[in-house]
Amino acid sequence: MEDIYEMMAAMSEKLKKLDKLDMIEERIKGIEDELKSVKHSVEFPHDEIEDIKKANERTVEIDKKTQERLIELEATNTKLLNSVIDLKARSMRDNLIFYNINEKEGENTTSLIHKILEEHLGIENASINVKIDRSHRMGSKKSDTKPRPIVAKFNYYQHREQARLNGKKLKGTGIAISEQFPEEIARIRKSLYPELKKAKAQGRK
């Protein structure tokens, strides 16, 4: 009988040890699950970072292509603008602008120009020999007494140059003449005029 008790005690002890093993296994499993969870939580931000990195690379590439396209469009726009300026300059090649010619209602500006050519610029029979395709006052009429300039388009460039070169004869009359240029070129010439004046004063051309 005593032997049976001893055997039962031994079995009970073994069962206790098995229970402890089960607890240890459960704890190990819990630790393993926790490690997996931690690993997943670490990998998730890593994947997110990779996605953000790829998205950023795509954005940089798109921005690069956009900048390249912008530069291309700016170059094309500059080329077109220069072409327009060139065409405008060519269309104005035969033009002269006359300043400070008295303005009256119902005037004939072409007749006024012919009169200036004959009386002040030494071009005989200008009304017959010098053909002016068209002429008109520039800008809208204002209330002040200052006359608007007259722009005249000569049919022949040679006649235009003859009038321009004789412009020095207008000194003292109050009348002046100048070539006509596109606004873009006129601004550049205006900005360079002080230097040109300074160079002439120093005896350089």
mmCIF file of C-alpha atoms in Angstrom:
data_model
loop_
_atom_site.group_PDB
_atom_site.id
_atom_site.type_symbol
_atom_site.label_atom_id
_atom_site.label_comp_id
_atom_site.label_asym_id
_atom_site.label_seq_id
_atom_site.Cartn_x
_atom_site.Cartn_y
_atom_site.Cartn_z
ATOM 1 C CA MET A 1 0.000 0.000 0.000
ATOM 2 C CA GLU A 2 2.810 2.328 0.830
ATOM 3 C CA ASP A 3 4.317 1.642 -2.571
ATOM 4 C CA ILE A 4 1.125 2.770 -4.259
ATOM 5 C CA TYR A 5 1.204 6.103 -2.389
ATOM 6 C CA GLU A 6 4.785 6.648 -3.398
ATOM 7 C CA MET A 7 3.938 5.937 -7.031
ATOM 8 C CA MET A 8 1.004 8.337 -6.912
ATOM 9 C CA ALA A 9 3.176 11.030 -5.319
ATOM 10 C CA ALA A 10 5.804 10.526 -8.005
ATOM 11 C CA MET A 11 3.174 10.779 -10.761
ATOM 12 C CA SER A 12 1.737 13.912 -9.153
ATOM 13 C CA GLU A 13 5.184 15.465 -9.115
ATOM 14 C CA LYS A 14 5.672 14.612 -12.778
ATOM 15 C CA LEU A 15 2.290 16.133 -13.643
ATOM 16 C CA LYS A 16 3.301 19.333 -11.851
ATOM 17 C CA LYS A 17 6.485 19.435 -13.915
ATOM 18 C CA LEU A 18 4.462 18.889 -17.103
ATOM 19 C CA ASP A 19 2.185 21.779 -16.133
ATOM 20 C CA LYS A 20 5.250 23.971 -15.661
ATOM 21 C CA LEU A 21 6.514 22.905 -19.103
ATOM 22 C CA ASP A 22 3.164 23.825 -20.626
ATOM 23 C CA MET A 23 3.333 27.226 -18.952
ATOM 24 C CA ILE A 24 6.875 27.715 -20.216
ATOM 25 C CA GLU A 25 5.811 26.721 -23.733
ATOM 26 C CA GLU A 26 2.905 29.155 -23.577
ATOM 27 C CA ARG A 27 5.219 31.929 -22.442
ATOM 28 C CA ILE A 28 7.676 31.085 -25.224
ATOM 29 C CA LYS A 29 4.817 31.124 -27.745
ATOM 30 C CA GLY A 30 3.656 34.459 -26.356
ATOM 31 C CA ILE A 31 7.163 35.869 -26.700
ATOM 32 C CA GLU A 32 7.392 34.535 -30.262
ATOM 33 C CA ASP A 33 4.052 36.150 -31.146
ATOM 34 C CA GLU A 34 5.204 39.415 -29.610
ATOM 35 C CA LEU A 35 8.442 39.255 -31.597
ATOM 36 C CA LYS A 36 6.464 38.656 -34.796
ATOM 37 C CA SER A 37 4.255 41.649 -33.995
ATOM 38 C CA VAL A 38 7.294 43.852 -33.349
ATOM 39 C CA LYS A 39 8.915 42.628 -36.566
ATOM 40 C CA HIS A 40 5.737 43.425 -38.524
ATOM 41 C CA SER A 41 5.469 46.887 -36.953
ATOM 42 C CA VAL A 42 9.090 47.556 -37.962
ATOM 43 C CA GLU A 43 8.601 46.259 -41.503
ATOM 44 C CA PHE A 44 5.405 48.299 -42.042
ATOM 45 C CA PRO A 45 7.096 51.733 -41.626
ATOM 46 C CA HIS A 46 9.957 50.453 -43.761
ATOM 47 C CA ASP A 47 7.513 49.637 -46.570
ATOM 48 C CA GLU A 48 5.880 53.024 -46.095
ATOM 49 C CA ILE A 49 9.261 54.744 -46.314
ATOM 50 C CA GLU A 50 10.031 52.841 -49.530
ATOM 51 C CA ASP A 51 6.687 53.936 -51.005
ATOM 52 C CA ILE A 52 7.345 57.556 -50.015
ATOM 53 C CA LYS A 53 10.850 57.335 -51.473
ATOM 54 C CA LYS A 54 9.517 56.001 -54.788
ATOM 55 C CA ALA A 55 6.780 58.647 -54.875
ATOM 56 C CA ASN A 56 9.372 61.353 -54.219
ATOM 57 C CA GLU A 57 11.571 60.008 -57.018
ATOM 58 C CA ARG A 58 8.595 60.127 -59.383
ATOM 59 C CA THR A 59 7.828 63.695 -58.285
ATOM 60 C CA VAL A 60 11.446 64.736 -58.881
ATOM 61 C CA GLU A 61 11.355 63.146 -62.340
ATOM 62 C CA ILE A 62 8.080 64.880 -63.205
ATOM 63 C CA ASP A 63 9.460 68.202 -61.917
ATOM 64 C CA LYS A 64 12.590 67.735 -64.017
ATOM 65 C CA LYS A 65 10.539 67.077 -67.154
ATOM 66 C CA THR A 66 8.304 70.065 -66.349
ATOM 67 C CA GLN A 67 11.343 72.335 -65.981
ATOM 68 C CA GLU A 68 12.773 71.052 -69.262
ATOM 69 C CA ARG A 69 9.444 71.693 -70.993
ATOM 70 C CA LEU A 70 9.241 75.167 -69.453
ATOM 71 C CA ILE A 71 12.728 76.021 -70.733
ATOM 72 C CA GLU A 72 11.751 74.710 -74.162
ATOM 73 C CA LEU A 73 8.564 76.800 -74.195
ATOM 74 C CA GLU A 74 10.441 79.918 -73.043
ATOM 75 C CA ALA A 75 12.975 79.418 -75.847
ATOM 76 C CA THR A 76 10.152 78.990 -78.369
ATOM 77 C CA ASN A 77 8.374 82.075 -77.014
ATOM 78 C CA THR A 78 11.578 84.138 -77.254
ATOM 79 C CA LYS A 79 12.121 82.920 -80.806
ATOM 80 C CA LEU A 80 8.550 83.824 -81.785
ATOM 81 C CA LEU A 81 8.821 87.221 -80.072
ATOM 82 C CA ASN A 82 12.056 87.962 -81.930
ATOM 83 C CA SER A 83 10.380 86.928 -85.192
ATOM 84 C CA VAL A 84 7.465 89.275 -84.504
ATOM 85 C CA ILE A 85 9.838 92.131 -83.634
ATOM 86 C CA ASP A 86 11.798 91.452 -86.827
ATOM 87 C CA LEU A 87 8.611 91.521 -88.929
ATOM 88 C CA LYS A 88 7.488 94.752 -87.249
ATOM 89 C CA ALA A 89 10.910 96.315 -87.859
ATOM 90 C CA ARG A 90 10.772 95.314 -91.534
ATOM 91 C CA SER A 91 7.283 96.774 -91.903
ATOM 92 C CA MET A 92 8.556 100.066 -90.406
ATOM 93 C CA ARG A 93 11.713 100.176 -92.526
ATOM 94 C CA ASP A 94 10.303 102.779 -94.921
ATOM 95 C CA ASN A 95 8.704 104.922 -92.198
ATOM 96 C CA LEU A 96 9.694 108.276 -90.733
ATOM 97 C CA ILE A 97 8.093 110.097 -87.807
ATOM 98 C CA PHE A 98 7.670 113.879 -88.028
ATOM 99 C CA TYR A 99 7.305 115.885 -84.795
ATOM 100 C CA ASN A 100 5.880 119.336 -83.945
ATOM 101 C CA ILE A 101 3.904 119.900 -87.156
ATOM 102 C CA ASN A 102 0.864 122.064 -86.402
ATOM 103 C CA GLU A 103 -2.334 120.049 -86.224
ATOM 104 C CA LYS A 104 -5.626 121.238 -87.738
ATOM 105 C CA GLU A 105 -9.077 119.783 -88.294
ATOM 106 C CA GLY A 106 -9.566 118.242 -91.746
ATOM 107 C CA GLU A 107 -5.829 118.335 -92.529
ATOM 108 C CA ASN A 108 -4.128 116.195 -95.156
ATOM 109 C CA THR A 109 -1.068 114.759 -93.421
ATOM 110 C CA THR A 110 0.540 113.594 -96.676
ATOM 111 C CA SER A 111 0.352 117.142 -98.071
ATOM 112 C CA LEU A 112 1.901 118.439 -94.843
ATOM 113 C CA ILE A 113 4.824 116.003 -95.196
ATOM 114 C CA HIS A 114 5.368 116.937 -98.847
ATOM 115 C CA LYS A 115 5.442 120.591 -97.808
ATOM 116 C CA ILE A 116 8.113 119.867 -95.156
ATOM 117 C CA LEU A 117 10.164 117.920 -97.713
ATOM 118 C CA GLU A 118 10.064 120.775 -100.209
ATOM 119 C CA GLU A 119 10.373 123.802 -97.918
ATOM 120 C CA HIS A 120 12.748 122.502 -95.238
ATOM 121 C CA LEU A 121 14.530 119.389 -96.483
ATOM 122 C CA GLY A 122 15.518 120.633 -99.933
ATOM 123 C CA ILE A 123 13.681 117.964 -101.930
ATOM 124 C CA GLU A 124 12.271 119.688 -105.034
ATOM 125 C CA ASN A 125 8.839 118.738 -106.367
ATOM 126 C CA ALA A 126 8.412 116.265 -103.535
ATOM 127 C CA SER A 127 4.639 116.199 -104.006
ATOM 128 C CA ILE A 128 5.249 114.811 -107.509
ATOM 129 C CA ASN A 129 8.478 112.831 -107.164
ATOM 130 C CA VAL A 130 8.228 111.435 -103.634
ATOM 131 C CA LYS A 131 5.421 108.934 -103.241
ATOM 132 C CA ILE A 132 4.057 108.448 -99.743
ATOM 133 C CA ASP A 133 1.919 105.338 -99.428
ATOM 134 C CA ARG A 134 0.125 106.513 -96.294
ATOM 135 C CA SER A 135 0.472 108.871 -93.346
ATOM 136 C CA HIS A 136 -1.446 109.636 -90.174
ATOM 137 C CA ARG A 137 -1.228 111.225 -86.746
ATOM 138 C CA MET A 138 -0.077 108.887 -83.993
ATOM 139 C CA GLY A 139 -2.186 108.215 -80.923
ATOM 140 C CA SER A 140 -5.506 109.708 -79.884
ATOM 141 C CA LYS A 141 -6.107 113.433 -79.913
ATOM 142 C CA LYS A 142 -5.756 115.118 -76.521
ATOM 143 C CA SER A 143 -7.017 118.418 -75.184
ATOM 144 C CA ASP A 144 -3.551 119.981 -74.937
ATOM 145 C CA THR A 145 -2.123 122.082 -77.748
ATOM 146 C CA LYS A 146 0.899 119.874 -78.466
ATOM 147 C CA PRO A 147 0.499 118.369 -81.962
ATOM 148 C CA ARG A 148 0.635 114.606 -82.348
ATOM 149 C CA PRO A 149 3.517 113.154 -84.386
ATOM 150 C CA ILE A 150 2.880 112.113 -87.984
ATOM 151 C CA VAL A 151 4.143 108.760 -89.237
ATOM 152 C CA ALA A 152 4.682 108.536 -92.989
ATOM 153 C CA LYS A 153 5.413 105.421 -95.040
ATOM 154 C CA PHE A 154 7.540 106.201 -98.094
ATOM 155 C CA ASN A 155 7.054 104.109 -101.220
ATOM 156 C CA TYR A 156 10.805 104.083 -101.901
ATOM 157 C CA TYR A 157 13.427 103.533 -99.227
ATOM 158 C CA GLN A 158 15.813 105.883 -101.070
ATOM 159 C CA HIS A 159 13.362 108.789 -100.659
ATOM 160 C CA ARG A 160 12.952 107.947 -97.000
ATOM 161 C CA GLU A 161 16.733 108.008 -96.504
ATOM 162 C CA GLN A 162 17.079 111.269 -98.419
ATOM 163 C CA ALA A 163 14.563 112.899 -96.083
ATOM 164 C CA ARG A 164 16.188 111.407 -92.980
ATOM 165 C CA LEU A 165 19.718 112.448 -93.938
ATOM 166 C CA ASN A 166 18.532 115.988 -94.685
ATOM 167 C CA GLY A 167 16.961 116.167 -91.222
ATOM 168 C CA LYS A 168 19.798 118.367 -89.975
ATOM 169 C CA LYS A 169 18.309 121.168 -92.109
ATOM 170 C CA LEU A 170 15.361 121.275 -89.708
ATOM 171 C CA LYS A 171 17.511 122.784 -86.970
ATOM 172 C CA GLY A 172 15.871 125.931 -85.621
ATOM 173 C CA THR A 173 12.430 125.143 -87.089
ATOM 174 C CA GLY A 174 11.150 123.207 -84.084
ATOM 175 C CA ILE A 175 10.334 120.314 -86.388
ATOM 176 C CA ALA A 176 12.146 117.000 -85.961
ATOM 177 C CA ILE A 177 12.176 113.615 -87.661
ATOM 178 C CA SER A 178 13.209 110.141 -86.578
ATOM 179 C CA GLU A 179 13.088 106.561 -87.756
ATOM 180 C CA GLN A 180 10.271 104.367 -86.506
ATOM 181 C CA PHE A 181 11.137 101.229 -84.554
ATOM 182 C CA PRO A 182 9.103 98.576 -82.741
ATOM 183 C CA GLU A 183 8.509 99.483 -79.100
ATOM 184 C CA GLU A 184 10.910 96.769 -77.893
ATOM 185 C CA ILE A 185 13.783 98.141 -79.993
ATOM 186 C CA ALA A 186 12.875 101.751 -79.154
ATOM 187 C CA ARG A 187 13.219 101.001 -75.416
ATOM 188 C CA ILE A 188 16.683 99.512 -75.942
ATOM 189 C CA ARG A 189 17.798 102.474 -78.056
ATOM 190 C CA LYS A 190 16.489 104.877 -75.417
ATOM 191 C CA SER A 191 18.448 103.104 -72.677
ATOM 192 C CA LEU A 192 21.620 103.254 -74.782
ATOM 193 C CA TYR A 193 21.220 106.909 -75.782
ATOM 194 C CA PRO A 194 23.055 108.387 -72.730
ATOM 195 C CA GLU A 195 26.123 106.260 -73.519
ATOM 196 C CA LEU A 196 25.968 107.234 -77.194
ATOM 197 C CA LYS A 197 25.729 110.905 -76.252
ATOM 198 C CA LYS A 198 28.680 110.527 -73.877
ATOM 199 C CA ALA A 199 30.755 108.787 -76.561
ATOM 200 C CA LYS A 200 30.015 111.523 -79.086
ATOM 201 C CA ALA A 201 31.025 114.162 -76.548
ATOM 202 C CA GLN A 202 34.347 112.356 -76.146
ATOM 203 C CA GLY A 203 34.887 112.302 -79.908
ATOM 204 C CA ARG A 204 34.050 108.612 -80.405
ATOM 205 C CA LYS A 205 31.456 107.045 -82.655
#
